[in-house]
Amino acid sequence: MHLVLEYLAFFVAFRYYLFTRKRSEDTISTNNRLSIIIGAIFGALMLSRVVAFLENPPLHLEQGWIALFNNKTIMGGLFGGLLGVELAKKIIGEKQSSGDLFTLPIILGILIGRIGCFLAGVKEFTYGKQTTSFLGMDLGDGLLRHPITLYEIAFLVLLFGCIKVLQIQENRFQDGSYFKLFMIAYFSFRFFIEFLKPNTFFFLGLSSIQILCLFCLGYYYRTIRSALRYRF
């Protein structure tokens, strides 16, 4: 079921992207948009594997080289996709921001994929630490754990709704702002939620995912600084 929902997530997200593009005024040509998508795919494939390996290198090395290609993480995929897009845009000379059209489809895809992760229980490393909280659930090993995937699904539904409302209200945001909002919000959420997972913490008490989150937030530090100045 997890594999089925993973492929379904890709299919639904891409169909939703095509739907939103038809209903919007895309200033980027079809050829350039295709180049951007290819850049995103290659960037996501590469970094998703690297970050997944860094979550627990000794364990992945024990599993063999085939397992290294099978393991992946959405966090590495998102940031790798971002870097791949920026590289592709530099190569083709595209100056327009390209992220907004991808924002809601990406959130929808992650949401569907997380349902599969939840159904996989402890067979997928998206479960939480043991807890005595009323939120604790038996995910398949007889222990009450934080249902991390359910927390994330709830957050993604809320984030999807907020961005959708902003788009309907036609706020005069700068191009690319919705994608930046998604990346900043999602990587901030994942930074804190990772403390509820039985991670391997290698450096300064942080996991590889959390370190990647800090890199991403640093990448958007100008946007964060501008938002804080505007708010306060």
Tab-separated table of C-alpha atoms in Angstrom:
chain	number	residue	atom	x	y	z
A	1	MET	CA	0.000	0.000	0.000
A	2	HIS	CA	2.877	2.352	0.762
A	3	LEU	CA	4.344	1.834	-2.708
A	4	VAL	CA	0.930	2.275	-4.336
A	5	LEU	CA	0.313	5.555	-2.515
A	6	GLU	CA	3.832	6.754	-3.348
A	7	TYR	CA	3.204	6.347	-7.075
A	8	LEU	CA	-0.291	7.769	-6.653
A	9	ALA	CA	1.242	10.836	-5.000
A	10	PHE	CA	3.447	11.478	-8.050
A	11	PHE	CA	0.549	10.952	-10.446
A	12	VAL	CA	-1.973	13.142	-8.597
A	13	ALA	CA	0.567	15.900	-7.920
A	14	PHE	CA	1.582	16.079	-11.585
A	15	ARG	CA	-2.027	16.065	-12.784
A	16	TYR	CA	-2.839	18.831	-10.316
A	17	TYR	CA	0.159	20.812	-11.558
A	18	LEU	CA	-1.114	20.547	-15.155
A	19	PHE	CA	-4.571	21.628	-13.972
A	20	THR	CA	-3.267	24.702	-12.137
A	21	ARG	CA	-0.994	25.680	-15.029
A	22	LYS	CA	-3.920	25.691	-17.463
A	23	ARG	CA	-5.865	27.985	-15.136
A	24	SER	CA	-3.008	30.450	-14.618
A	25	GLU	CA	-0.984	32.824	-16.731
A	26	ASP	CA	2.401	31.122	-16.850
A	27	THR	CA	5.053	33.604	-17.979
A	28	ILE	CA	7.582	30.813	-18.528
A	29	SER	CA	7.606	29.107	-21.924
A	30	THR	CA	6.753	25.415	-22.231
A	31	ASN	CA	10.314	24.476	-23.250
A	32	ASN	CA	11.844	26.356	-20.329
A	33	ARG	CA	9.279	24.933	-17.931
A	34	LEU	CA	10.200	21.422	-19.112
A	35	SER	CA	13.898	22.155	-18.563
A	36	ILE	CA	13.094	23.365	-15.062
A	37	ILE	CA	11.152	20.178	-14.289
A	38	ILE	CA	14.053	18.034	-15.545
A	39	GLY	CA	16.455	20.002	-13.332
A	40	ALA	CA	14.155	19.485	-10.357
A	41	ILE	CA	13.919	15.734	-10.998
A	42	PHE	CA	17.668	15.165	-11.218
A	43	GLY	CA	18.393	17.388	-8.219
A	44	ALA	CA	15.742	15.634	-6.154
A	45	LEU	CA	16.927	12.141	-7.110
A	46	MET	CA	20.512	12.864	-6.133
A	47	LEU	CA	20.101	14.747	-2.859
A	48	SER	CA	17.203	12.607	-1.603
A	49	ARG	CA	19.556	9.589	-1.638
A	50	VAL	CA	22.506	11.452	-0.134
A	51	VAL	CA	20.517	12.850	2.797
A	52	ALA	CA	18.827	9.481	3.408
A	53	PHE	CA	22.277	7.859	3.565
A	54	LEU	CA	23.513	10.474	6.029
A	55	GLU	CA	20.611	9.750	8.398
A	56	ASN	CA	22.431	6.582	9.483
A	57	PRO	CA	25.526	5.753	7.354
A	58	PRO	CA	26.617	2.591	9.252
A	59	LEU	CA	23.146	1.038	8.907
A	60	HIS	CA	22.878	1.817	5.187
A	61	LEU	CA	26.371	0.473	4.501
A	62	GLU	CA	25.417	-2.792	6.204
A	63	GLN	CA	22.380	-3.075	3.933
A	64	GLY	CA	24.576	-2.948	0.818
A	65	TRP	CA	24.847	-0.662	-2.199
A	66	ILE	CA	21.414	-1.566	-3.579
A	67	ALA	CA	19.805	-0.299	-0.391
A	68	LEU	CA	21.660	2.993	-0.792
A	69	PHE	CA	19.755	3.650	-4.020
A	70	ASN	CA	16.425	2.550	-2.551
A	71	ASN	CA	16.597	4.782	0.537
A	72	LYS	CA	15.387	8.319	0.021
A	73	THR	CA	13.944	11.247	1.949
A	74	ILE	CA	11.524	13.943	0.851
A	75	MET	CA	13.602	16.622	2.585
A	76	GLY	CA	16.637	15.912	0.435
A	77	GLY	CA	14.342	15.670	-2.575
A	78	LEU	CA	12.839	19.105	-1.963
A	79	PHE	CA	16.122	20.909	-1.378
A	80	GLY	CA	17.853	18.989	-4.167
A	81	GLY	CA	14.976	19.855	-6.479
A	82	LEU	CA	15.340	23.498	-5.541
A	83	LEU	CA	19.057	23.479	-6.358
A	84	GLY	CA	18.393	21.576	-9.590
A	85	VAL	CA	15.822	24.166	-10.652
A	86	GLU	CA	18.166	27.071	-9.953
A	87	LEU	CA	20.957	25.380	-11.924
A	88	ALA	CA	18.623	24.654	-14.859
A	89	LYS	CA	17.401	28.262	-14.880
A	90	LYS	CA	20.959	29.563	-15.009
A	91	ILE	CA	21.777	27.246	-17.919
A	92	ILE	CA	18.738	28.267	-19.988
A	93	GLY	CA	18.877	31.915	-18.893
A	94	GLU	CA	15.390	31.939	-17.316
A	95	LYS	CA	14.903	34.905	-14.946
A	96	GLN	CA	11.277	34.410	-13.911
A	97	SER	CA	10.415	32.760	-10.606
A	98	SER	CA	9.092	29.260	-11.263
A	99	GLY	CA	8.098	27.843	-7.882
A	100	ASP	CA	4.538	29.037	-7.280
A	101	LEU	CA	2.912	26.656	-9.771
A	102	PHE	CA	4.606	23.704	-8.081
A	103	THR	CA	3.699	24.663	-4.516
A	104	LEU	CA	0.235	23.182	-4.004
A	105	PRO	CA	0.918	20.084	-6.151
A	106	ILE	CA	4.020	19.353	-4.058
A	107	ILE	CA	2.084	19.708	-0.799
A	108	LEU	CA	-0.667	17.449	-2.135
A	109	GLY	CA	1.874	14.848	-3.233
A	110	ILE	CA	3.649	14.828	0.136
A	111	LEU	CA	0.302	14.544	1.908
A	112	ILE	CA	-0.713	11.448	-0.079
A	113	GLY	CA	2.729	9.931	0.390
A	114	ARG	CA	2.558	10.436	4.149
A	115	ILE	CA	-0.667	8.437	4.294
A	116	GLY	CA	1.354	5.550	2.863
A	117	CYS	CA	4.085	6.128	5.450
A	118	PHE	CA	1.511	5.984	8.241
A	119	LEU	CA	0.082	2.703	6.930
A	120	ALA	CA	3.602	1.258	6.800
A	121	GLY	CA	3.971	1.763	10.554
A	122	VAL	CA	7.433	1.024	11.912
A	123	LYS	CA	8.504	-0.514	8.607
A	124	GLU	CA	9.091	3.033	7.359
A	125	PHE	CA	11.383	5.356	9.358
A	126	THR	CA	8.709	8.003	9.866
A	127	TYR	CA	7.563	6.849	13.287
A	128	GLY	CA	8.170	8.691	16.539
A	129	LYS	CA	9.682	7.982	19.916
A	130	GLN	CA	7.834	6.171	22.650
A	131	THR	CA	5.440	8.382	24.590
A	132	THR	CA	2.991	8.241	27.466
A	133	SER	CA	0.963	11.025	25.887
A	134	PHE	CA	-2.675	10.438	24.932
A	135	LEU	CA	-1.490	10.944	21.331
A	136	GLY	CA	0.576	7.769	21.456
A	137	MET	CA	-0.321	4.989	19.007
A	138	ASP	CA	0.759	1.391	18.451
A	139	LEU	CA	2.291	1.541	14.974
A	140	GLY	CA	3.031	-2.155	14.737
A	141	ASP	CA	5.646	-2.982	17.384
A	142	GLY	CA	3.401	-3.007	20.453
A	143	LEU	CA	4.748	0.310	21.769
A	144	LEU	CA	2.942	3.621	22.072
A	145	ARG	CA	4.746	6.081	19.817
A	146	HIS	CA	4.243	9.601	18.495
A	147	PRO	CA	2.358	9.258	15.176
A	148	ILE	CA	4.708	11.667	13.398
A	149	THR	CA	3.084	11.139	10.027
A	150	LEU	CA	-0.343	12.152	11.361
A	151	TYR	CA	1.152	15.330	12.828
A	152	GLU	CA	2.678	16.081	9.445
A	153	ILE	CA	-0.534	15.330	7.552
A	154	ALA	CA	-2.437	17.761	9.788
A	155	PHE	CA	0.243	20.423	9.246
A	156	LEU	CA	0.212	19.931	5.469
A	157	VAL	CA	-3.584	20.193	5.289
A	158	LEU	CA	-3.411	23.458	7.228
A	159	LEU	CA	-0.563	24.795	5.073
A	160	PHE	CA	-2.360	23.820	1.851
A	161	GLY	CA	-5.499	25.622	3.045
A	162	CYS	CA	-3.611	28.780	4.055
A	163	ILE	CA	-1.785	29.076	0.732
A	164	LYS	CA	-4.984	28.332	-1.200
A	165	VAL	CA	-6.801	31.109	0.661
A	166	LEU	CA	-3.978	33.546	-0.078
A	167	GLN	CA	-4.133	32.648	-3.773
A	168	ILE	CA	-7.921	33.066	-3.891
A	169	GLN	CA	-7.647	36.472	-2.242
A	170	GLU	CA	-5.166	37.411	-4.992
A	171	ASN	CA	-2.742	39.079	-2.633
A	172	ARG	CA	-0.094	41.010	-4.492
A	173	PHE	CA	2.807	38.880	-3.421
A	174	GLN	CA	6.028	38.811	-5.375
A	175	ASP	CA	6.350	35.878	-7.787
A	176	GLY	CA	7.762	32.860	-5.988
A	177	SER	CA	6.456	33.921	-2.565
A	178	TYR	CA	4.075	30.973	-2.169
A	179	PHE	CA	6.855	28.473	-2.796
A	180	LYS	CA	9.144	30.298	-0.369
A	181	LEU	CA	6.376	30.277	2.240
A	182	PHE	CA	5.944	26.539	1.789
A	183	MET	CA	9.667	25.767	2.030
A	184	ILE	CA	10.234	27.962	5.083
A	185	ALA	CA	7.148	26.659	6.891
A	186	TYR	CA	7.714	22.986	6.042
A	187	PHE	CA	11.439	22.917	6.816
A	188	SER	CA	10.820	24.778	10.093
A	189	PHE	CA	8.138	22.251	11.026
A	190	ARG	CA	10.374	19.312	10.153
A	191	PHE	CA	13.285	20.755	12.145
A	192	PHE	CA	11.260	20.666	15.360
A	193	ILE	CA	9.291	17.466	14.702
A	194	GLU	CA	12.553	15.545	14.158
A	195	PHE	CA	13.194	15.794	17.908
A	196	LEU	CA	10.244	13.403	18.364
A	197	LYS	CA	11.874	10.732	16.173
A	198	PRO	CA	14.433	8.126	17.363
A	199	ASN	CA	17.094	9.732	15.168
A	200	THR	CA	20.836	9.354	15.088
A	201	PHE	CA	22.197	12.729	16.171
A	202	PHE	CA	25.688	13.245	14.838
A	203	PHE	CA	26.542	16.913	15.261
A	204	LEU	CA	25.526	19.382	17.990
A	205	GLY	CA	22.621	17.139	18.931
A	206	LEU	CA	21.081	17.452	15.466
A	207	SER	CA	20.199	14.853	12.850
A	208	SER	CA	21.160	15.115	9.185
A	209	ILE	CA	17.577	16.179	8.374
A	210	GLN	CA	17.731	18.994	10.918
A	211	ILE	CA	21.068	20.192	9.593
A	212	LEU	CA	19.563	20.217	6.095
A	213	CYS	CA	16.621	22.233	7.460
A	214	LEU	CA	19.050	24.832	8.782
A	215	PHE	CA	20.780	24.986	5.390
A	216	CYS	CA	17.435	25.555	3.692
A	217	LEU	CA	16.375	28.257	6.158
A	218	GLY	CA	19.776	29.879	5.659
A	219	TYR	CA	19.153	29.794	1.909
A	220	TYR	CA	15.986	31.817	2.502
A	221	TYR	CA	17.402	34.077	5.217
A	222	ARG	CA	16.743	37.239	3.186
A	223	THR	CA	13.082	36.319	2.773
A	224	ILE	CA	12.787	35.498	6.481
A	225	ARG	CA	14.512	38.738	7.443
A	226	SER	CA	12.243	40.801	5.187
A	227	ALA	CA	9.145	39.104	6.586
A	228	LEU	CA	10.236	39.742	10.172
A	229	ARG	CA	10.971	43.379	9.412
A	230	TYR	CA	7.560	43.792	7.779
A	231	ARG	CA	5.796	42.107	10.692
A	232	PHE	CA	7.619	43.821	13.521
